[in-house]
Short mmCIF file of C-alpha atoms in Angstrom, two decimals:
data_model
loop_
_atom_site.label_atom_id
_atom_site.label_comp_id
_atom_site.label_asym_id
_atom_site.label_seq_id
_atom_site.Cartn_x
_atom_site.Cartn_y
_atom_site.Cartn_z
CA UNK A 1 94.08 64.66 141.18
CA UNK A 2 96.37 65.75 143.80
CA UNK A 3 94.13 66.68 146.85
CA UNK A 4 96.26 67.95 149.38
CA UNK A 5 94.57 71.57 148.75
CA UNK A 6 91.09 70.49 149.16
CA UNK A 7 88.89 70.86 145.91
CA UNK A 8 91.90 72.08 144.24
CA UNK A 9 93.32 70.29 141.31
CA UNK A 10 97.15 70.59 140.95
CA UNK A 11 99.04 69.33 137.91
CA UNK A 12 102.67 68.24 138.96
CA UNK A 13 104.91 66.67 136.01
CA UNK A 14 108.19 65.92 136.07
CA UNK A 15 108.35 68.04 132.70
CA UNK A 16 108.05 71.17 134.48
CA UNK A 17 109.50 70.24 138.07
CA UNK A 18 109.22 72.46 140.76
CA UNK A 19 105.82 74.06 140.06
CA UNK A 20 102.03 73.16 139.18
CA UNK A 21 99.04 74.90 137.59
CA UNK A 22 95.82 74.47 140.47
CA UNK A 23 92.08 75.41 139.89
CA UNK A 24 90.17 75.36 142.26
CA UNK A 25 87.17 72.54 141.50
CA UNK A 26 83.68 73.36 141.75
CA UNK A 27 82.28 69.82 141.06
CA UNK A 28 83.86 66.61 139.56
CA UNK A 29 81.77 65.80 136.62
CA UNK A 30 83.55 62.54 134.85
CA UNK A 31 86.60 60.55 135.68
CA UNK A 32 88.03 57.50 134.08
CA UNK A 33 90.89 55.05 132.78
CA UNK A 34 90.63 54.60 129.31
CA UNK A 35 92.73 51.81 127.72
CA UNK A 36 94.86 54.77 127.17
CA UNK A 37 95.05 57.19 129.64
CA UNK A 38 93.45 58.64 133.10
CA UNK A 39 90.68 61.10 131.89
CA UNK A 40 89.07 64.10 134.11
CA UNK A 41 86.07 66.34 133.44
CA UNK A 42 85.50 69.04 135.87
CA UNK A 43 83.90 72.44 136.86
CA UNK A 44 86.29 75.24 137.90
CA UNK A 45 85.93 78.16 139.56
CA UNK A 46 86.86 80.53 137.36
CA UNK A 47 88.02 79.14 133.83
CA UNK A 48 84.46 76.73 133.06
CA UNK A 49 84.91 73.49 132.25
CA UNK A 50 88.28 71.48 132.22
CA UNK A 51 89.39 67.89 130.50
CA UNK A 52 92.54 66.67 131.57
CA UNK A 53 94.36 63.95 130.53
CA UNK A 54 97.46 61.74 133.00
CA UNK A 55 96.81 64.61 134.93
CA UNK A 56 97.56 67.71 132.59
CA UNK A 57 95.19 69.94 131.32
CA UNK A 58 94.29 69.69 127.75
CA UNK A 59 91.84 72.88 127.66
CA UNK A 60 89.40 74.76 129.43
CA UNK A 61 86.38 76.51 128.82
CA UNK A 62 88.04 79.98 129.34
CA UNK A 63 91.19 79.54 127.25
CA UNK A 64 90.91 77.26 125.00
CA UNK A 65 90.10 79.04 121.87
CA UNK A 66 94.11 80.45 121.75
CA UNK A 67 95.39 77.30 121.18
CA UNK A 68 92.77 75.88 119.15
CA UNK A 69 93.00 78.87 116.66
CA UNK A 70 96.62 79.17 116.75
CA UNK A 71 97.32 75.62 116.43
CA UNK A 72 94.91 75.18 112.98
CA UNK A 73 95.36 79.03 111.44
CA UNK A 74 99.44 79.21 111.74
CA UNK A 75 99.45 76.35 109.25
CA UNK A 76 96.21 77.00 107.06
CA UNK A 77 97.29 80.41 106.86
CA UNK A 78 100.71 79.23 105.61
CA UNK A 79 99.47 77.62 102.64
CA UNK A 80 98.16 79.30 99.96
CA UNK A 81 95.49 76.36 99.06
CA UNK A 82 94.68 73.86 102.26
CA UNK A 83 91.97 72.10 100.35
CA UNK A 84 92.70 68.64 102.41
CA UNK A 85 93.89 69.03 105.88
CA UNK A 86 94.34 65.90 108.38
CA UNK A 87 94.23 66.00 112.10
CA UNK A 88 96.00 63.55 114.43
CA UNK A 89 94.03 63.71 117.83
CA UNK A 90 92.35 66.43 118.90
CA UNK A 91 90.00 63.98 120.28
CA UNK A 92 88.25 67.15 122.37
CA UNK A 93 87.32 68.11 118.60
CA UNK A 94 88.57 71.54 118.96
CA UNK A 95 90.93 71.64 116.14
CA UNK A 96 88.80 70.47 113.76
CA UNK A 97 86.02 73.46 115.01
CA UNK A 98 88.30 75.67 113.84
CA UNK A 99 89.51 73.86 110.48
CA UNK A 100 86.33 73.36 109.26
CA UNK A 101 86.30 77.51 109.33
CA UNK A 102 88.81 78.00 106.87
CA UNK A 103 86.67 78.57 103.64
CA UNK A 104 89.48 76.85 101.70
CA UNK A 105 89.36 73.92 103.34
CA UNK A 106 87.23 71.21 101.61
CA UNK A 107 88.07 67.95 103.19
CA UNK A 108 89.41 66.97 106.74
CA UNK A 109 90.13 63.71 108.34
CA UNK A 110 90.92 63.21 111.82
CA UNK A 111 92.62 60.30 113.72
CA UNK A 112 92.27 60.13 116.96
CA UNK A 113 93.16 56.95 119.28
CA UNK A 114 91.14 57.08 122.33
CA UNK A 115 87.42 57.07 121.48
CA UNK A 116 86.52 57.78 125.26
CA UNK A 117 88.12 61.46 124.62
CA UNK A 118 85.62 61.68 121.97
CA UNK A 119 82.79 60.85 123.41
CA UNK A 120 83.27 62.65 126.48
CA UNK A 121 84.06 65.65 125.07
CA UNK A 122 80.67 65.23 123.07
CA UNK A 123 78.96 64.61 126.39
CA UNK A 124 80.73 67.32 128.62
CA UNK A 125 82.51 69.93 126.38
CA UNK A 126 79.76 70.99 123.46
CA UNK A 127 81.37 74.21 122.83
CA UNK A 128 84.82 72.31 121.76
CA UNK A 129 82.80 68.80 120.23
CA UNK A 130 81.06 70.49 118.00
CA UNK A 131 83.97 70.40 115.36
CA UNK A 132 82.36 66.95 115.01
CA UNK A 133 79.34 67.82 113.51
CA UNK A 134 80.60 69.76 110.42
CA UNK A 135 80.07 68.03 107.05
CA UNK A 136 83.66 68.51 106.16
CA UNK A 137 85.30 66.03 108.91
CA UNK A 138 85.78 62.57 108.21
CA UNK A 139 86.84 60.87 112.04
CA UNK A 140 88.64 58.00 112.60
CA UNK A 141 89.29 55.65 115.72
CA UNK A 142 92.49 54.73 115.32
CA UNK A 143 96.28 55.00 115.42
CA UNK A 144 97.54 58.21 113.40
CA UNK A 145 101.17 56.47 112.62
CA UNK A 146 98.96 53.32 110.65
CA UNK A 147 96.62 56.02 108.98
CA UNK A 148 99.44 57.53 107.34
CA UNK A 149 101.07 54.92 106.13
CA UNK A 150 98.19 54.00 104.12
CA UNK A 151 97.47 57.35 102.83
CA UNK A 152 100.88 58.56 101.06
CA UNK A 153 100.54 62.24 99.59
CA UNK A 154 97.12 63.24 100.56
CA UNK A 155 97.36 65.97 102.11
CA UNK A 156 97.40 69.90 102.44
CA UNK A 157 97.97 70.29 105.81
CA UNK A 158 98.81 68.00 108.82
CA UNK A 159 98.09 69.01 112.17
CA UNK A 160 99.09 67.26 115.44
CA UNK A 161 97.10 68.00 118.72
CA UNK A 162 98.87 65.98 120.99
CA UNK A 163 98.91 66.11 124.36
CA UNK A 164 102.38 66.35 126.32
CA UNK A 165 104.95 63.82 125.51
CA UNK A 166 104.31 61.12 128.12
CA UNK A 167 102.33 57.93 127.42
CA UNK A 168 100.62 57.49 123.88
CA UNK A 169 101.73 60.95 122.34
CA UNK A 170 105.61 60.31 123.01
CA UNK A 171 105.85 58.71 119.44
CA UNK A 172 104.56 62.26 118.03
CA UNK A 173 107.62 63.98 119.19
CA UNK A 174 110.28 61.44 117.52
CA UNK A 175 111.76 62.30 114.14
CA UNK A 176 110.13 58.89 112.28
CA UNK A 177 107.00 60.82 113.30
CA UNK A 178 108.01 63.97 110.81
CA UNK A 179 109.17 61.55 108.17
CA UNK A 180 106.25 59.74 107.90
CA UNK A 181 104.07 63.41 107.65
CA UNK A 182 106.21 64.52 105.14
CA UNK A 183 105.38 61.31 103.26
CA UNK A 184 101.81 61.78 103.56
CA UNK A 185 102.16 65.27 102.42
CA UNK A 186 101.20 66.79 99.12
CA UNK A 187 103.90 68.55 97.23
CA UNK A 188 104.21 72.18 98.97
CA UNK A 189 102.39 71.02 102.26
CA UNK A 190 102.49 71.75 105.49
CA UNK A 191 102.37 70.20 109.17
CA UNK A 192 102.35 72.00 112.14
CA UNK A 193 102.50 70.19 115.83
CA UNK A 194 101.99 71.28 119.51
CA UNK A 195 105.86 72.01 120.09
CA UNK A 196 105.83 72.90 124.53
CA UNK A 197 106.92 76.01 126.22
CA UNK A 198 111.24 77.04 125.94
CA UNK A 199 110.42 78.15 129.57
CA UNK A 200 110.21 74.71 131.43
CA UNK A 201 111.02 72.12 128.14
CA UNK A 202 113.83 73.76 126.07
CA UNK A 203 115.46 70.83 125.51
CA UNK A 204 112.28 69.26 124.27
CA UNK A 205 111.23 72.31 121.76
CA UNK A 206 114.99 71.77 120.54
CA UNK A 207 114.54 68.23 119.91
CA UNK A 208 111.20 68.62 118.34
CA UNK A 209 112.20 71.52 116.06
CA UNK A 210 115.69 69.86 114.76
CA UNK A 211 113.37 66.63 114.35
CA UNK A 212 110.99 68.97 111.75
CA UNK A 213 114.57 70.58 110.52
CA UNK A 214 115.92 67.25 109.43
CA UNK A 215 112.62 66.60 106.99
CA UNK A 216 111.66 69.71 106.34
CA UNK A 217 113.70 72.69 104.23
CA UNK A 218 111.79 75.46 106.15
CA UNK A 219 110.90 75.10 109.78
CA UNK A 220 109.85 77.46 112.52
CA UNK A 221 108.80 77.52 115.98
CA UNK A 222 105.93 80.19 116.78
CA UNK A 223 103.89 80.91 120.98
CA UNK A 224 101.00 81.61 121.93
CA UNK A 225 99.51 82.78 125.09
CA UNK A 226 97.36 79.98 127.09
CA UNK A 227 96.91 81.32 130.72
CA UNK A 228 96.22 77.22 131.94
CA UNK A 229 99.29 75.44 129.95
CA UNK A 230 102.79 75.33 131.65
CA UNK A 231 104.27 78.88 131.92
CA UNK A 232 101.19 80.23 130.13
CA UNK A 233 102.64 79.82 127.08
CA UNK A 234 102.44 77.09 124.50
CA UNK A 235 104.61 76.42 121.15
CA UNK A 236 103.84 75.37 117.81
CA UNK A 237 106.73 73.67 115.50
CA UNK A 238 105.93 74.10 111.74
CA UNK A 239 106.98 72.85 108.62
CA UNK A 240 106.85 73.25 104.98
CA UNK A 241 108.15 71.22 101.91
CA UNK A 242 107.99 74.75 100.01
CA UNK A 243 111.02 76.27 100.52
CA UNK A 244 109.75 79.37 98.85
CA UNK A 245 107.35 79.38 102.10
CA UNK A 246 107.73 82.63 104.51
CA UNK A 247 106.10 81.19 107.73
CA UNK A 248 106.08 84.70 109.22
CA UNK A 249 103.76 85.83 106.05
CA UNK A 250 100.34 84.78 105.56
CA UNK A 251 99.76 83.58 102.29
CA UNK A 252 96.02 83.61 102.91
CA UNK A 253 94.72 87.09 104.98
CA UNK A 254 90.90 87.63 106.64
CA UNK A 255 89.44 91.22 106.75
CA UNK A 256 88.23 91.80 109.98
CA UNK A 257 84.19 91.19 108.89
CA UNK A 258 85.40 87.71 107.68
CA UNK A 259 87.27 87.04 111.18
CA UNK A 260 84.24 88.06 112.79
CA UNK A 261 81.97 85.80 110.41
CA UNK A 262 84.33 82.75 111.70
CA UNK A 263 84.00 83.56 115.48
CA UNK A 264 87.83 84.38 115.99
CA UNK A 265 88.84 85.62 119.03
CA UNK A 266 92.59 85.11 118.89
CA UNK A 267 93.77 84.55 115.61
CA UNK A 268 94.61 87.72 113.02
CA UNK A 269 97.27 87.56 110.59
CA UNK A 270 99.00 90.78 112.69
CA UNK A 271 99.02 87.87 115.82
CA UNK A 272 100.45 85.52 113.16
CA UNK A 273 103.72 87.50 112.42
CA UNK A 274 103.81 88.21 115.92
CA UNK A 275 103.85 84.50 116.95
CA UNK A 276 107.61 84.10 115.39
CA UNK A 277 109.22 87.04 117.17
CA UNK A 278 110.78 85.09 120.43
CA UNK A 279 112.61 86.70 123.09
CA UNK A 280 115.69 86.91 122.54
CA UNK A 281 117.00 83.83 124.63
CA UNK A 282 115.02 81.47 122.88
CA UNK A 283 115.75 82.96 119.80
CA UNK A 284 119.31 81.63 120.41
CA UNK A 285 118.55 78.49 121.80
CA UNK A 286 115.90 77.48 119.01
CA UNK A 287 118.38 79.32 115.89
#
């Protein structure tokens, strides 16, 4: 935590030079090294609680929900049947709160490396942690590149809710990393991963994309709005080995009662179509 602004944290990366996202901290409620990374837990002023991890923000209480929906519905709602869906991290368990929610969904394993995210996010963010209590997730403590290569064709869907690429999630921005989803992949299935923001990291959303493009014969790259990520806007890379697939078009569509039933407060399948239409900048850059 940077505290030349007293009681303000500021997150300054090198990935977006130049600028930082502060809140202003009402009290500091954890903070640790884990044998992975530097972990924070604190109360803001105005967006509730906030984990961050090397000193970026990962979610807050406020916010969060947009990129936890977005992240797990985009690809769910892709495929017409995601009976078996895996997660790699998401150790904050807010991916798999929404998973779980799909009433397709029958089976989901997570892998996530640092068990000190878990259990702090049990301890300090209930609202997101409770993803761990459904019946339907099977968690693991453990690297996500090992779990895959022991579990060849599995699976539906593969989500990756990884944090920026610096330290332990750098690996889950390489191309090897695609290859080896695609190998763990059921025929027709999809993976989707965080993908940045074209405002500060175009290079990286190009890098990331082409890297899905080379294993992949349909790839996309949808936003989302996220007031506390970089820009306030956050990207999603996606992938299918259907190359029938229409990203843009939900295969699988909620009435509004059944949204409602699943506590969704970002996610419709109108916001889905929407989340492909890019200005027209990036639409260059990324086509």
């Amino acid at each position: 935590m940077d505290l030349s602004m007293k009681n303000w944290f500021c997150e300054v990366n090198d990935l977006w030079p130049g600028q930082c996202m502060s809140l202003k901290v009402k009290k500091m409620l954890w903070e640790e090294k884990s044998k992975f990374q530097h972990i924070q837990i604190f109360e803001s002023e105005s967006y509730g609680r906030v984990l961050t991890l090397d000193g970026i923000i990962q979610c807050t209480e406020r916010d969060e929900f947009a990129y936890q929906e977005m992240i797990s519905f985009l690809p769910l709602c892709c495929h017409p049947e995601p009976r078996k869906v895996l997660i790699v991290g998401g150790g904050d368990g807010g991916v798999a709160r929404e998973v779980v929610k799909h009433p397709l969904v029958q089976e989901v394993y997570q892998v996530e490396i640092d068990d000190r995210v878990v259990e702090l996010s049990k301890q300090f963010l209930p609202f997101m942690a409770c993803g761990f209590q459904s019946p339907k997730l099977n968690l693991t403590i453990g690297d996500g590149f090992d779990f895959m290569k022991n579990h060849v064709g599995e699976f539906d869907v593969i989500i990756t809710d990884s944090s920026d690429p610096v330290g332990p999630a750098v690996c889950l921005f390489q191309e090897s990393y695609f290859n080896l989803m695609k190998r763990a992949l059921r025929p027709g299935g999809i993976v989707c991963s965080q993908g940045g923001t074209y405002w500060t990291e175009m290079k990286q959303v190009q890098d990331t994309l082409a890297h899905c493009r080379s294993q992949f014969p349909v790839a996309g790259y949808a936003i989302s709005t996220v007031p506390t990520y970089p820009c306030g806007q956050i990207g999603y890379v996606i992938g299918s080995l259907n190359e029938s697939t229409n990203l843009r078009e939900p295969a699988v569509t909620f009435t509004d009662e059944e949204l409602e039933k699943m506590q969704m407060r970002y996610y419709t399948s109108d916001v889905h179509r929407a989340a492909f239409t890019l200005p027209r900048y990036a639409a260059k850059a990324l086509n």
